[in-house]
Amino acid sequence: MKDMSDNGLLIVSEDLCQQLVGRKEAFDAVQDVFAAMARGDAYNFPVIREAIGYADALYGFKSGFDRAGQVLGVKSGGYWPGNTEKGLTNHQSTVFLFDPDTGRLSALVGGNYLTAVRTAASAAVSIAHLARRDSKVLGMVGAGHQSTFQLRAAAEHRDFEKVVAWNPHPEMLPRLEGVAHEVGLEFQAVTQEELGAQADVIITITSAFEPLLMKDWIKPGTHLACMGTDTKGKQEVDAMLVAHATVFTDEVAQSITIGETQHAVADGQLTKDQITPIGAVINGDHPGRGSDEEITLFDGTGVGLQDLAVASVAAKLADKAGLAGRATL
Ligand code: NAD
């Protein structure tokens, strides 16, 4: 079979990724790979993430193989807290794609923009499949880099009228307000309790290590997409809320170790077999939301296959349009 790297290694820059991979492309790629994971057609390899003892950096790899989509590769990168002072993004990553038939390196794809767009797509997939159809109010907890991508993606999947938002650093909220207005939504900064009382859908996207939303503040029928917890020890919502909800995730193994369910599982309030991969809902093997009163919670931990899926879309589109750089090893 002809591989896209037959004419040399493809180089797909950050700018090109932004130009070619929009929210629709990312949504479709992430939805498809979640479905493939649940069918057993795609799997993630164990994640490596280490403090390197230099520049306060965390560095690691997320990798996997999607047999259905024929995508093999690794995202490598991490977090360099001193980058802001250098005018660079703290999170840095690059995706390496390999030809699954030969093992040849086929593409190098910038991973910074794609990480944001694939994380937003993950929450959007959960909203599309699990939120009540009549959801009108979107609650945002978090106002950092990822939050604006999350808001834009979520807004496309229900007829929201309003955004209610809370952030531990309130001075960050005006940027999110600007994005809400751009997509035609009213915006209100609220307390955490008010957010729970008003929101039909809630996205949490912070770096919290303690719960920011408690069980009793959340109204029946709410859908939560908990997206910030991606490391052992992090936590965004009350473990009792997780135990009370019907829980879905991208990957169960990652959810119980580094995701939002880690605390409820450790406390014995939730078991692994009570957590459903969202791919099962996409594939029609699980009904998803059971009633209008049920609280559904999606634990989006962020898997390597999401990165590979969107990077593969970027590489294919860049190749087709003749826009990618070329190199030989
Ligand atoms: P950012 O640094 O731009 O913003 C951080 C956000 O967390 C802000 O809202 C800030 O006010 C809040 N915050 C900072 N310290 C906090 C604390 N101690 N307690 C509570 N809140 C705190 O980061 P970002 O790029 O927007 O990413 C937000 C989170 O999402 C990070 O934790 C990141 O690791 C995680 N993330 C998850 C995925 C995934 O796939 N699940 C992907 C990318 C990022």
CSV table of C-alpha atoms and ligand atoms in Angstrom, one decimal:
chain,number,residue,atom,x,y,z
A,1,MET,CA,0.0,0.0,0.0
A,2,LYS,CA,1.3,3.5,-0.8
A,3,ASP,CA,2.1,5.4,2.4
A,4,MET,CA,1.9,9.2,2.7
A,5,SER,CA,5.7,9.1,3.6
A,6,ASP,CA,6.7,7.5,0.3
A,7,ASN,CA,7.8,11.0,-0.9
A,8,GLY,CA,9.7,11.7,2.3
A,9,LEU,CA,8.9,12.4,5.9
A,10,LEU,CA,6.0,14.9,6.3
A,11,ILE,CA,6.5,17.9,8.6
A,12,VAL,CA,3.3,19.5,9.7
A,13,SER,CA,3.8,22.7,11.6
A,14,GLU,CA,1.7,24.1,14.4
A,15,ASP,CA,0.3,26.8,12.0
A,16,LEU,CA,-0.7,24.2,9.5
A,17,CYS,CA,-2.5,22.1,12.1
A,18,GLN,CA,-4.5,25.2,13.1
A,19,GLN,CA,-5.3,25.9,9.5
A,20,LEU,CA,-6.4,22.3,8.7
A,21,VAL,CA,-7.9,20.7,11.8
A,22,GLY,CA,-11.0,22.4,13.0
A,23,ARG,CA,-13.5,21.4,15.7
A,24,LYS,CA,-15.5,19.2,13.3
A,25,GLU,CA,-12.4,17.2,12.2
A,26,ALA,CA,-11.3,16.8,15.8
A,27,PHE,CA,-14.7,15.8,17.0
A,28,ASP,CA,-15.0,13.1,14.3
A,29,ALA,CA,-11.5,11.8,14.8
A,30,VAL,CA,-11.9,11.6,18.6
A,31,GLN,CA,-15.4,10.0,18.4
A,32,ASP,CA,-14.1,7.4,16.0
A,33,VAL,CA,-11.1,6.4,18.1
A,34,PHE,CA,-13.1,6.2,21.3
A,35,ALA,CA,-15.4,3.8,19.4
A,36,ALA,CA,-12.5,1.8,18.2
A,37,MET,CA,-11.0,1.6,21.7
A,38,ALA,CA,-14.3,0.2,23.1
A,39,ARG,CA,-14.4,-2.4,20.3
A,40,GLY,CA,-10.9,-3.5,21.1
A,41,ASP,CA,-9.6,-2.3,17.7
A,42,ALA,CA,-7.4,0.4,19.2
A,43,TYR,CA,-5.3,0.4,22.4
A,44,ASN,CA,-3.1,2.8,24.3
A,45,PHE,CA,0.3,1.8,25.6
A,46,PRO,CA,1.4,2.5,29.2
A,47,VAL,CA,2.1,6.2,29.7
A,48,ILE,CA,5.5,7.5,30.8
A,49,ARG,CA,5.7,10.8,32.6
A,50,GLU,CA,8.7,11.8,34.6
A,51,ALA,CA,10.1,14.9,36.4
A,52,ILE,CA,13.4,15.2,34.6
A,53,GLY,CA,15.2,17.1,37.4
A,54,TYR,CA,15.9,20.0,35.1
A,55,ALA,CA,14.0,23.3,34.4
A,56,ASP,CA,11.3,22.0,36.7
A,57,ALA,CA,10.1,20.1,33.6
A,58,LEU,CA,7.7,17.1,33.4
A,59,TYR,CA,8.4,15.0,30.3
A,60,GLY,CA,6.8,11.9,28.9
A,61,PHE,CA,5.2,9.8,26.1
A,62,LYS,CA,1.7,8.8,25.2
A,63,SER,CA,1.5,6.2,22.5
A,64,GLY,CA,-0.8,3.6,21.0
A,65,PHE,CA,-2.1,1.8,17.9
A,66,ASP,CA,-5.4,2.1,16.2
A,67,ARG,CA,-5.7,-0.9,13.9
A,68,ALA,CA,-9.1,0.2,12.6
A,69,GLY,CA,-7.8,3.7,11.6
A,70,GLN,CA,-4.2,2.4,10.8
A,71,VAL,CA,-2.6,4.9,13.0
A,72,LEU,CA,0.5,4.1,15.0
A,73,GLY,CA,2.6,6.7,16.9
A,74,VAL,CA,3.7,8.5,20.0
A,75,LYS,CA,3.1,12.0,21.4
A,76,SER,CA,6.2,13.2,23.3
A,77,GLY,CA,6.5,16.3,25.3
A,78,GLY,CA,5.5,17.7,28.7
A,79,TYR,CA,5.3,20.8,30.8
A,80,TRP,CA,8.0,23.5,31.2
A,81,PRO,CA,6.8,26.0,33.7
A,82,GLY,CA,9.4,28.6,32.8
A,83,ASN,CA,8.3,28.9,29.2
A,84,THR,CA,5.9,31.7,29.7
A,85,GLU,CA,8.8,34.0,30.6
A,86,LYS,CA,10.4,33.0,27.3
A,87,GLY,CA,7.2,33.8,25.3
A,88,LEU,CA,6.5,30.1,24.8
A,89,THR,CA,3.6,27.8,25.7
A,90,ASN,CA,4.3,25.8,29.0
A,91,HIS,CA,2.9,22.6,27.5
A,92,GLN,CA,5.1,21.5,24.6
A,93,SER,CA,4.5,18.4,22.5
A,94,THR,CA,5.2,16.8,19.1
A,95,VAL,CA,3.5,13.8,17.5
A,96,PHE,CA,5.5,11.1,15.7
A,97,LEU,CA,3.5,8.9,13.3
A,98,PHE,CA,4.8,5.7,11.9
A,99,ASP,CA,3.7,3.6,8.9
A,100,PRO,CA,2.0,0.5,10.6
A,101,ASP,CA,3.1,-1.7,7.7
A,102,THR,CA,6.8,-1.0,7.8
A,103,GLY,CA,7.5,0.9,11.0
A,104,ARG,CA,9.0,3.8,9.0
A,105,LEU,CA,8.6,7.3,10.5
A,106,SER,CA,5.9,9.0,8.3
A,107,ALA,CA,5.1,12.3,9.9
A,108,LEU,CA,6.2,14.8,12.5
A,109,VAL,CA,3.2,16.9,13.6
A,110,GLY,CA,3.1,19.9,16.0
A,111,GLY,CA,1.1,18.8,19.1
A,112,ASN,CA,0.4,22.0,21.0
A,113,TYR,CA,-2.7,23.2,19.2
A,114,LEU,CA,-3.9,19.7,18.6
A,115,THR,CA,-3.8,18.8,22.3
A,116,ALA,CA,-6.2,21.7,23.0
A,117,VAL,CA,-8.5,20.9,20.2
A,118,ARG,CA,-8.6,17.1,20.9
A,119,THR,CA,-9.3,17.7,24.6
A,120,ALA,CA,-12.2,20.0,23.8
A,121,ALA,CA,-13.4,17.4,21.3
A,122,SER,CA,-13.4,14.8,24.0
A,123,ALA,CA,-15.7,16.8,26.3
A,124,ALA,CA,-17.9,17.7,23.2
A,125,VAL,CA,-18.3,14.0,22.3
A,126,SER,CA,-19.5,13.4,25.9
A,127,ILE,CA,-22.0,16.3,25.7
A,128,ALA,CA,-23.2,15.1,22.3
A,129,HIS,CA,-23.9,11.6,23.7
A,130,LEU,CA,-24.8,12.2,27.3
A,131,ALA,CA,-26.2,15.7,28.0
A,132,ARG,CA,-29.9,16.2,28.1
A,133,ARG,CA,-31.2,17.5,24.8
A,134,ASP,CA,-32.9,20.5,26.4
A,135,SER,CA,-29.7,21.7,28.1
A,136,LYS,CA,-29.7,25.5,28.1
A,137,VAL,CA,-27.0,26.6,30.6
A,138,LEU,CA,-23.3,25.7,30.3
A,139,GLY,CA,-21.2,25.9,33.4
A,140,MET,CA,-17.5,26.5,33.1
A,141,VAL,CA,-15.1,25.8,36.0
A,142,GLY,CA,-11.7,27.0,34.8
A,143,ALA,CA,-10.5,29.9,32.7
A,144,GLY,CA,-7.1,28.9,31.5
A,145,HIS,CA,-5.7,28.1,28.1
A,146,GLN,CA,-7.9,25.0,27.5
A,147,SER,CA,-11.1,26.7,28.7
A,148,THR,CA,-11.8,28.7,25.6
A,149,PHE,CA,-11.3,25.7,23.3
A,150,GLN,CA,-13.7,23.8,25.6
A,151,LEU,CA,-16.4,26.5,25.5
A,152,ARG,CA,-16.3,26.8,21.7
A,153,ALA,CA,-16.5,23.1,21.2
A,154,ALA,CA,-19.3,22.5,23.7
A,155,ALA,CA,-21.4,25.4,22.4
A,156,GLU,CA,-21.8,23.5,19.1
A,157,HIS,CA,-23.6,20.5,20.6
A,158,ARG,CA,-26.6,21.8,22.5
A,159,ASP,CA,-28.7,25.0,22.1
A,160,PHE,CA,-27.1,26.7,25.0
A,161,GLU,CA,-28.4,30.2,25.8
A,162,LYS,CA,-26.0,31.2,28.6
A,163,VAL,CA,-22.6,30.4,30.2
A,164,VAL,CA,-22.2,30.6,34.0
A,165,ALA,CA,-18.5,30.5,35.1
A,166,TRP,CA,-16.4,30.3,38.1
A,167,ASN,CA,-12.6,30.2,38.4
A,168,PRO,CA,-10.3,30.2,41.4
A,169,HIS,CA,-8.5,33.1,39.8
A,170,PRO,CA,-11.4,35.4,38.9
A,171,GLU,CA,-9.1,37.9,37.0
A,172,MET,CA,-8.9,35.2,34.3
A,173,LEU,CA,-12.6,35.2,33.6
A,174,PRO,CA,-12.9,38.2,31.1
A,175,ARG,CA,-11.2,36.2,28.3
A,176,LEU,CA,-13.7,33.4,28.7
A,177,GLU,CA,-16.5,36.0,28.7
A,178,GLY,CA,-15.2,37.4,25.4
A,179,VAL,CA,-15.4,33.9,23.9
A,180,ALA,CA,-18.9,33.3,25.2
A,181,HIS,CA,-20.0,36.6,23.6
A,182,GLU,CA,-18.2,35.6,20.3
A,183,VAL,CA,-20.3,32.5,20.1
A,184,GLY,CA,-23.5,34.4,20.9
A,185,LEU,CA,-24.0,33.3,24.5
A,186,GLU,CA,-24.9,35.4,27.6
A,187,PHE,CA,-22.2,35.2,30.3
A,188,GLN,CA,-22.4,35.4,34.1
A,189,ALA,CA,-19.6,35.0,36.7
A,190,VAL,CA,-21.1,33.2,39.6
A,191,THR,CA,-20.2,31.4,42.8
A,192,GLN,CA,-19.6,27.6,42.7
A,193,GLU,CA,-23.0,26.9,44.4
A,194,GLU,CA,-24.8,29.2,41.8
A,195,LEU,CA,-23.0,27.4,39.0
A,196,GLY,CA,-24.3,24.0,40.2
A,197,ALA,CA,-27.8,25.4,40.7
A,198,GLN,CA,-28.0,26.9,37.2
A,199,ALA,CA,-25.9,24.6,34.9
A,200,ASP,CA,-27.3,21.8,32.8
A,201,VAL,CA,-23.9,20.9,31.5
A,202,ILE,CA,-20.6,21.6,33.5
A,203,ILE,CA,-17.1,21.4,32.2
A,204,THR,CA,-14.2,21.4,34.7
A,205,ILE,CA,-10.8,22.3,33.3
A,206,THR,CA,-8.5,23.4,36.1
A,207,SER,CA,-5.2,22.2,37.7
A,208,ALA,CA,-7.0,21.6,41.0
A,209,PHE,CA,-5.8,19.2,43.7
A,210,GLU,CA,-9.0,19.6,45.8
A,211,PRO,CA,-12.7,19.4,44.9
A,212,LEU,CA,-14.1,22.6,43.5
A,213,LEU,CA,-17.7,21.3,43.2
A,214,MET,CA,-19.6,19.4,45.9
A,215,LYS,CA,-22.3,16.8,45.4
A,216,ASP,CA,-25.1,18.8,47.0
A,217,TRP,CA,-24.6,21.8,44.7
A,218,ILE,CA,-25.3,19.8,41.5
A,219,LYS,CA,-28.9,19.5,40.3
A,220,PRO,CA,-30.5,16.3,39.0
A,221,GLY,CA,-30.0,15.7,35.2
A,222,THR,CA,-26.7,17.6,35.0
A,223,HIS,CA,-24.0,16.3,32.7
A,224,LEU,CA,-20.4,16.9,33.9
A,225,ALA,CA,-17.3,16.7,31.8
A,226,CYS,CA,-14.3,16.6,34.2
A,227,MET,CA,-11.3,17.3,32.0
A,228,GLY,CA,-8.6,18.8,34.2
A,229,THR,CA,-7.6,15.8,36.3
A,230,ASP,CA,-4.8,13.9,34.4
A,231,THR,CA,-2.3,13.1,37.1
A,232,LYS,CA,-2.3,11.2,40.4
A,233,GLY,CA,-3.4,13.5,43.2
A,234,LYS,CA,-5.4,16.0,41.1
A,235,GLN,CA,-9.1,16.4,41.8
A,236,GLU,CA,-11.8,18.8,40.6
A,237,VAL,CA,-15.1,17.4,42.1
A,238,ASP,CA,-16.3,15.8,45.3
A,239,ALA,CA,-15.7,12.0,45.3
A,240,MET,CA,-19.3,11.6,46.6
A,241,LEU,CA,-20.5,13.3,43.4
A,242,VAL,CA,-18.5,10.9,41.3
A,243,ALA,CA,-19.9,7.9,43.2
A,244,HIS,CA,-23.5,9.3,42.9
A,245,ALA,CA,-23.2,9.9,39.1
A,246,THR,CA,-23.4,7.4,36.2
A,247,VAL,CA,-19.7,7.5,35.2
A,248,PHE,CA,-18.2,7.3,31.7
A,249,THR,CA,-14.6,7.8,30.6
A,250,ASP,CA,-12.2,7.6,27.7
A,251,GLU,CA,-10.2,4.7,29.2
A,252,VAL,CA,-11.1,3.0,32.4
A,253,ALA,CA,-7.5,2.0,33.4
A,254,GLN,CA,-6.4,5.6,33.1
A,255,SER,CA,-9.5,7.0,34.8
A,256,ILE,CA,-9.0,5.0,38.0
A,257,THR,CA,-5.2,5.8,38.2
A,258,ILE,CA,-4.8,9.4,37.1
A,259,GLY,CA,-8.3,10.6,36.3
A,260,GLU,CA,-11.2,12.0,38.3
A,261,THR,CA,-12.5,8.7,39.5
A,262,GLN,CA,-9.2,7.8,41.3
A,263,HIS,CA,-10.5,9.3,44.6
A,264,ALA,CA,-13.9,7.6,44.6
A,265,VAL,CA,-12.3,4.3,43.7
A,266,ALA,CA,-9.6,4.7,46.4
A,267,ASP,CA,-12.3,5.4,49.0
A,268,GLY,CA,-14.2,2.3,48.0
A,269,GLN,CA,-17.3,4.4,46.8
A,270,LEU,CA,-17.0,3.4,43.2
A,271,THR,CA,-15.7,0.2,41.5
A,272,LYS,CA,-13.9,-0.1,38.2
A,273,ASP,CA,-16.8,-2.1,36.7
A,274,GLN,CA,-19.2,0.8,37.4
A,275,ILE,CA,-17.3,3.0,34.9
A,276,THR,CA,-18.3,2.7,31.2
A,277,PRO,CA,-16.0,3.6,28.3
A,278,ILE,CA,-17.8,6.3,26.3
A,279,GLY,CA,-17.0,4.3,23.1
A,280,ALA,CA,-19.6,1.7,24.3
A,281,VAL,CA,-22.2,4.5,24.1
A,282,ILE,CA,-21.0,5.6,20.7
A,283,ASN,CA,-21.1,2.1,19.4
A,284,GLY,CA,-24.6,1.6,20.8
A,285,ASP,CA,-23.6,-1.1,23.3
A,286,HIS,CA,-24.6,1.0,26.3
A,287,PRO,CA,-27.7,3.2,26.4
A,288,GLY,CA,-25.8,6.2,27.9
A,289,ARG,CA,-28.1,8.5,29.9
A,290,GLY,CA,-30.9,6.5,31.6
A,291,SER,CA,-33.3,9.4,32.6
A,292,ASP,CA,-33.7,13.1,32.7
A,293,GLU,CA,-32.9,13.1,36.5
A,294,GLU,CA,-29.7,11.1,36.3
A,295,ILE,CA,-26.4,12.9,36.8
A,296,THR,CA,-23.9,11.7,34.1
A,297,LEU,CA,-20.2,12.4,34.5
A,298,PHE,CA,-17.5,12.0,31.9
A,299,ASP,CA,-13.9,11.6,33.1
A,300,GLY,CA,-11.8,12.8,30.2
A,301,THR,CA,-8.3,11.8,31.2
A,302,GLY,CA,-6.7,12.4,27.7
A,303,VAL,CA,-5.4,9.3,25.9
A,304,GLY,CA,-2.5,9.1,23.4
A,305,LEU,CA,-4.9,7.7,20.8
A,306,GLN,CA,-6.7,11.0,20.7
A,307,ASP,CA,-3.5,12.8,19.9
A,308,LEU,CA,-2.6,10.3,17.2
A,309,ALA,CA,-6.1,10.5,15.7
A,310,VAL,CA,-6.0,14.3,15.2
A,311,ALA,CA,-2.3,14.3,14.2
A,312,SER,CA,-3.2,11.7,11.5
A,313,VAL,CA,-6.0,13.9,10.2
A,314,ALA,CA,-3.5,16.9,10.1
A,315,ALA,CA,-0.9,14.8,8.2
A,316,LYS,CA,-3.4,13.4,5.7
A,317,LEU,CA,-5.0,16.8,5.0
A,318,ALA,CA,-1.5,18.5,4.7
A,319,ASP,CA,-0.3,15.8,2.3
A,320,LYS,CA,-3.5,16.0,0.2
A,321,ALA,CA,-3.2,19.8,-0.1
A,322,GLY,CA,0.5,19.6,-0.8
A,323,LEU,CA,1.2,22.0,2.1
A,324,ALA,CA,3.4,19.9,4.4
A,325,GLY,CA,7.2,20.2,4.6
A,326,ARG,CA,9.2,17.2,3.4
A,327,ALA,CA,12.4,15.7,4.7
A,328,THR,CA,14.4,12.5,4.4
A,329,LEU,CA,16.1,10.8,7.4
B,1,NAD,P1,-3.7,26.8,32.5
B,1,NAD,O1,-2.5,26.8,33.3
B,1,NAD,O2,-3.8,27.7,31.3
B,1,NAD,O3,-5.0,27.1,33.4
B,1,NAD,C1,-5.1,26.5,34.7
B,1,NAD,C2,-6.5,26.6,35.3
B,1,NAD,O4,-6.5,26.0,36.5
B,1,NAD,C3,-6.9,28.0,35.5
B,1,NAD,O5,-8.4,28.1,35.4
B,1,NAD,C4,-6.5,28.3,36.9
B,1,NAD,O6,-7.2,29.3,37.5
B,1,NAD,C5,-6.7,27.0,37.6
B,1,NAD,N1,-5.8,26.6,38.7
B,1,NAD,C6,-4.5,26.8,38.7
B,1,NAD,N2,-4.0,26.4,39.9
B,1,NAD,C7,-5.1,25.9,40.6
B,1,NAD,C8,-5.2,25.3,41.9
B,1,NAD,N3,-4.2,25.0,42.7
B,1,NAD,N4,-6.5,24.9,42.2
B,1,NAD,C9,-7.5,25.1,41.4
B,1,NAD,N5,-7.4,25.6,40.2
B,1,NAD,C10,-6.2,26.0,39.8
B,1,NAD,O7,-3.9,25.3,32.1
B,1,NAD,P2,-4.8,24.7,30.9
B,1,NAD,O8,-3.9,24.5,29.7
B,1,NAD,O9,-6.1,25.4,30.7
B,1,NAD,O10,-5.1,23.2,31.5
B,1,NAD,C11,-6.0,23.1,32.6
B,1,NAD,C12,-5.9,21.6,33.1
B,1,NAD,O11,-6.3,20.7,32.1
B,1,NAD,C13,-4.5,21.3,33.6
B,1,NAD,O12,-4.6,20.6,34.8
B,1,NAD,C14,-4.0,20.3,32.5
B,1,NAD,O13,-3.1,19.3,33.0
B,1,NAD,C15,-5.3,19.6,32.1
B,1,NAD,N6,-5.3,19.0,30.8
B,1,NAD,C16,-6.1,17.9,30.6
B,1,NAD,C17,-6.1,17.3,29.4
B,1,NAD,C18,-6.9,16.0,29.2
B,1,NAD,O14,-6.9,15.4,28.1
B,1,NAD,N7,-7.7,15.6,30.1
B,1,NAD,C19,-5.5,17.9,28.3
B,1,NAD,C20,-4.8,19.1,28.5
B,1,NAD,C21,-4.7,19.6,29.7
